[in-house]
Amino acid sequence: MDLSRPWVLRGIVIALAVVVGVVAYLATSGDGDEGPATTPAGQEVAGAEIVSEEELADAASTAETPVYWAGEIDDTQLELTEEEGSYLVRYLEEDDEVGAARAQRIAIGSYALPNPRKALNTFAETPGATVTEVDGIGKVVISPEAQKNVYFVDPDNEVQVEVYAPSPKRAMSLVRSGQVVPVG
């Protein structure tokens, strides 16, 4: 093959672009095994409801996978959303509307994935991701696009846990403190 011909070089560049596009598509779609799970910020979610600590414990006791939360936080009420085996516990303030946009409140997601550890490891390889080891938890990954989102996997590799807080420092502080634990 004569690489000095312009049409050959253009063909190679186009072929590489197609391969890169396919790899990017596969890395961002599929069975949820390739990266972190998340509930999109700023979108309302149907099925959200205010629950007591007892109701949250009841829901967690019947769940097929662990449901994580950050314990009791003063001056907040618990909002629970369950969707396809994944759970989101959000800490609402008095004037917050149930099910409203997800921004600016502490939220703990427990996402049932086929292989949470593999998804976290793949996500950790994303350019710009910050990976930290935290005692008692192991690998913790901070999203390069959303520094307020911190991810880890439960010890039994059953769920990927997402901790969101209004500030990156607060999100990591919740994880490091050991406050984010299974309901129970």
CSV table of C-alpha atoms in Angstrom, one decimal:
chain,number,residue,atom,x,y,z
A,1,MET,CA,0.0,0.0,0.0
A,2,ASP,CA,1.4,3.4,-1.0
A,3,LEU,CA,0.8,5.7,1.9
A,4,SER,CA,2.1,8.7,-0.1
A,5,ARG,CA,-1.2,8.8,-2.1
A,6,PRO,CA,-3.7,11.2,-0.5
A,7,TRP,CA,-6.7,9.0,-1.0
A,8,VAL,CA,-5.0,6.1,0.9
A,9,LEU,CA,-4.2,8.4,3.8
A,10,ARG,CA,-7.7,9.9,3.8
A,11,GLY,CA,-9.2,6.4,3.9
A,12,ILE,CA,-7.0,5.4,6.9
A,13,VAL,CA,-8.0,8.6,8.8
A,14,ILE,CA,-11.7,7.9,8.0
A,15,ALA,CA,-11.4,4.3,9.1
A,16,LEU,CA,-9.8,5.3,12.4
A,17,ALA,CA,-12.5,7.9,13.0
A,18,VAL,CA,-15.2,5.3,12.5
A,19,VAL,CA,-13.4,2.9,14.9
A,20,VAL,CA,-13.0,5.6,17.5
A,21,GLY,CA,-16.7,6.5,17.1
A,22,VAL,CA,-17.8,2.9,17.6
A,23,VAL,CA,-15.6,2.5,20.6
A,24,ALA,CA,-17.0,5.7,22.1
A,25,TYR,CA,-20.5,4.5,21.5
A,26,LEU,CA,-19.9,1.1,23.1
A,27,ALA,CA,-18.3,2.7,26.1
A,28,THR,CA,-21.3,4.9,26.8
A,29,SER,CA,-24.1,2.5,26.0
A,30,GLY,CA,-25.0,-1.1,26.6
A,31,ASP,CA,-25.7,-3.0,29.8
A,32,GLY,CA,-24.6,-0.4,32.3
A,33,ASP,CA,-21.3,-2.3,32.8
A,34,GLU,CA,-19.0,0.4,31.4
A,35,GLY,CA,-19.3,3.3,33.7
A,36,PRO,CA,-21.1,4.9,36.6
A,37,ALA,CA,-24.8,4.9,37.0
A,38,THR,CA,-26.6,8.1,37.8
A,39,THR,CA,-29.9,9.8,38.0
A,40,PRO,CA,-29.6,12.9,35.8
A,41,ALA,CA,-29.5,16.2,37.7
A,42,GLY,CA,-32.2,18.7,36.9
A,43,GLN,CA,-34.8,16.1,35.9
A,44,GLU,CA,-37.9,15.2,37.8
A,45,VAL,CA,-38.3,11.5,38.6
A,46,ALA,CA,-41.7,9.9,38.9
A,47,GLY,CA,-42.4,7.7,42.0
A,48,ALA,CA,-40.4,9.8,44.5
A,49,GLU,CA,-42.0,9.9,47.9
A,50,ILE,CA,-41.3,11.2,51.4
A,51,VAL,CA,-40.6,8.4,53.8
A,52,SER,CA,-39.8,8.1,57.5
A,53,GLU,CA,-36.7,6.3,58.7
A,54,GLU,CA,-38.9,3.3,59.5
A,55,GLU,CA,-40.4,3.2,56.0
A,56,LEU,CA,-37.0,3.5,54.4
A,57,ALA,CA,-35.8,0.6,56.6
A,58,ASP,CA,-38.9,-1.4,55.5
A,59,ALA,CA,-38.2,-0.7,51.8
A,60,ALA,CA,-34.5,-1.6,52.2
A,61,SER,CA,-35.5,-4.9,53.9
A,62,THR,CA,-37.4,-6.0,50.9
A,63,ALA,CA,-34.9,-4.8,48.3
A,64,GLU,CA,-32.9,-7.4,46.4
A,65,THR,CA,-29.7,-5.3,46.8
A,66,PRO,CA,-28.4,-3.0,49.6
A,67,VAL,CA,-29.9,0.5,49.8
A,68,TYR,CA,-27.4,3.1,51.0
A,69,TRP,CA,-28.1,6.3,52.8
A,70,ALA,CA,-26.1,8.9,54.9
A,71,GLY,CA,-28.0,8.4,58.1
A,72,GLU,CA,-30.1,11.0,59.8
A,73,ILE,CA,-29.3,14.6,58.8
A,74,ASP,CA,-30.8,17.4,60.9
A,75,ASP,CA,-33.5,19.5,59.4
A,76,THR,CA,-34.1,17.3,56.4
A,77,GLN,CA,-36.7,14.8,55.3
A,78,LEU,CA,-36.0,11.6,53.4
A,79,GLU,CA,-37.2,11.2,49.8
A,80,LEU,CA,-37.0,7.7,48.3
A,81,THR,CA,-37.2,6.8,44.6
A,82,GLU,CA,-37.0,3.2,43.4
A,83,GLU,CA,-36.6,2.4,39.8
A,84,GLU,CA,-35.7,-1.0,38.3
A,85,GLY,CA,-33.9,-2.3,41.5
A,86,SER,CA,-31.9,1.0,42.0
A,87,TYR,CA,-32.7,3.4,44.8
A,88,LEU,CA,-32.1,7.1,45.4
A,89,VAL,CA,-32.3,8.6,48.9
A,90,ARG,CA,-32.4,12.3,48.8
A,91,TYR,CA,-32.3,14.7,51.8
A,92,LEU,CA,-34.9,17.4,51.2
A,93,GLU,CA,-35.3,20.6,53.1
A,94,GLU,CA,-38.6,21.9,54.4
A,95,ASP,CA,-39.6,23.9,51.2
A,96,ASP,CA,-38.4,21.4,48.7
A,97,GLU,CA,-40.9,19.7,46.4
A,98,VAL,CA,-41.0,15.9,46.3
A,99,GLY,CA,-39.7,14.6,42.9
A,100,ALA,CA,-38.5,18.0,41.8
A,101,ALA,CA,-35.2,18.5,40.0
A,102,ARG,CA,-32.3,16.7,41.7
A,103,ALA,CA,-29.8,19.6,42.1
A,104,GLN,CA,-28.3,21.0,45.3
A,105,ARG,CA,-29.4,18.4,47.9
A,106,ILE,CA,-27.5,15.5,49.3
A,107,ALA,CA,-28.4,12.3,47.5
A,108,ILE,CA,-27.2,8.7,47.8
A,109,GLY,CA,-27.8,6.4,44.9
A,110,SER,CA,-27.6,2.6,45.1
A,111,TYR,CA,-27.5,1.3,41.6
A,112,ALA,CA,-28.0,-2.4,40.8
A,113,LEU,CA,-25.6,-3.2,37.9
A,114,PRO,CA,-24.5,-6.5,36.4
A,115,ASN,CA,-20.9,-6.0,37.7
A,116,PRO,CA,-20.6,-2.8,39.8
A,117,ARG,CA,-16.8,-3.2,40.4
A,118,LYS,CA,-16.0,-3.7,36.7
A,119,ALA,CA,-18.1,-0.6,36.0
A,120,LEU,CA,-16.3,1.4,38.6
A,121,ASN,CA,-12.9,0.2,37.4
A,122,THR,CA,-13.7,1.2,33.8
A,123,PHE,CA,-14.9,4.6,35.0
A,124,ALA,CA,-11.7,5.1,37.0
A,125,GLU,CA,-9.8,4.8,33.7
A,126,THR,CA,-11.7,7.8,32.3
A,127,PRO,CA,-9.3,10.7,31.5
A,128,GLY,CA,-9.6,13.2,34.4
A,129,ALA,CA,-11.2,10.8,36.9
A,130,THR,CA,-9.8,11.1,40.4
A,131,VAL,CA,-9.2,7.8,42.1
A,132,THR,CA,-8.7,7.6,45.9
A,133,GLU,CA,-8.5,4.7,48.4
A,134,VAL,CA,-10.7,5.2,51.4
A,135,ASP,CA,-10.3,3.1,54.5
A,136,GLY,CA,-13.2,0.7,54.9
A,137,ILE,CA,-14.5,1.3,51.4
A,138,GLY,CA,-11.6,0.8,49.0
A,139,LYS,CA,-11.5,2.5,45.6
A,140,VAL,CA,-13.5,5.8,45.3
A,141,VAL,CA,-13.9,7.6,42.0
A,142,ILE,CA,-14.8,11.2,41.4
A,143,SER,CA,-16.3,12.0,38.1
A,144,PRO,CA,-14.3,14.3,35.8
A,145,GLU,CA,-17.5,16.0,34.5
A,146,ALA,CA,-19.2,16.2,37.9
A,147,GLN,CA,-16.8,16.8,40.8
A,148,LYS,CA,-19.7,16.7,43.3
A,149,ASN,CA,-20.4,13.0,42.5
A,150,VAL,CA,-18.4,10.4,44.3
A,151,TYR,CA,-18.7,6.7,43.4
A,152,PHE,CA,-17.7,3.4,45.2
A,153,VAL,CA,-18.9,-0.2,45.2
A,154,ASP,CA,-20.3,-2.0,48.2
A,155,PRO,CA,-18.1,-4.8,49.7
A,156,ASP,CA,-20.2,-7.6,48.2
A,157,ASN,CA,-20.1,-6.1,44.6
A,158,GLU,CA,-23.9,-5.9,44.6
A,159,VAL,CA,-24.4,-2.1,44.0
A,160,GLN,CA,-22.5,0.9,42.9
A,161,VAL,CA,-23.0,3.8,45.3
A,162,GLU,CA,-23.1,7.4,44.2
A,163,VAL,CA,-22.8,10.2,46.8
A,164,TYR,CA,-23.8,13.6,45.6
A,165,ALA,CA,-23.5,16.8,47.7
A,166,PRO,CA,-23.7,20.5,46.8
A,167,SER,CA,-20.0,20.7,47.1
A,168,PRO,CA,-17.2,18.3,46.2
A,169,LYS,CA,-15.7,18.6,49.6
A,170,ARG,CA,-19.0,17.7,51.3
A,171,ALA,CA,-19.5,14.7,49.1
A,172,MET,CA,-16.0,13.3,49.8
A,173,SER,CA,-16.4,14.1,53.5
A,174,LEU,CA,-19.6,12.0,53.7
A,175,VAL,CA,-17.7,9.1,52.1
A,176,ARG,CA,-14.6,9.4,54.2
A,177,SER,CA,-16.6,9.8,57.5
A,178,GLY,CA,-18.2,6.3,57.1
A,179,GLN,CA,-21.6,8.0,57.3
A,180,VAL,CA,-22.7,6.4,54.0
A,181,VAL,CA,-23.9,2.9,54.9
A,182,PRO,CA,-26.6,0.4,54.0
A,183,VAL,CA,-30.0,1.2,55.5
A,184,GLY,CA,-30.6,-1.2,58.4
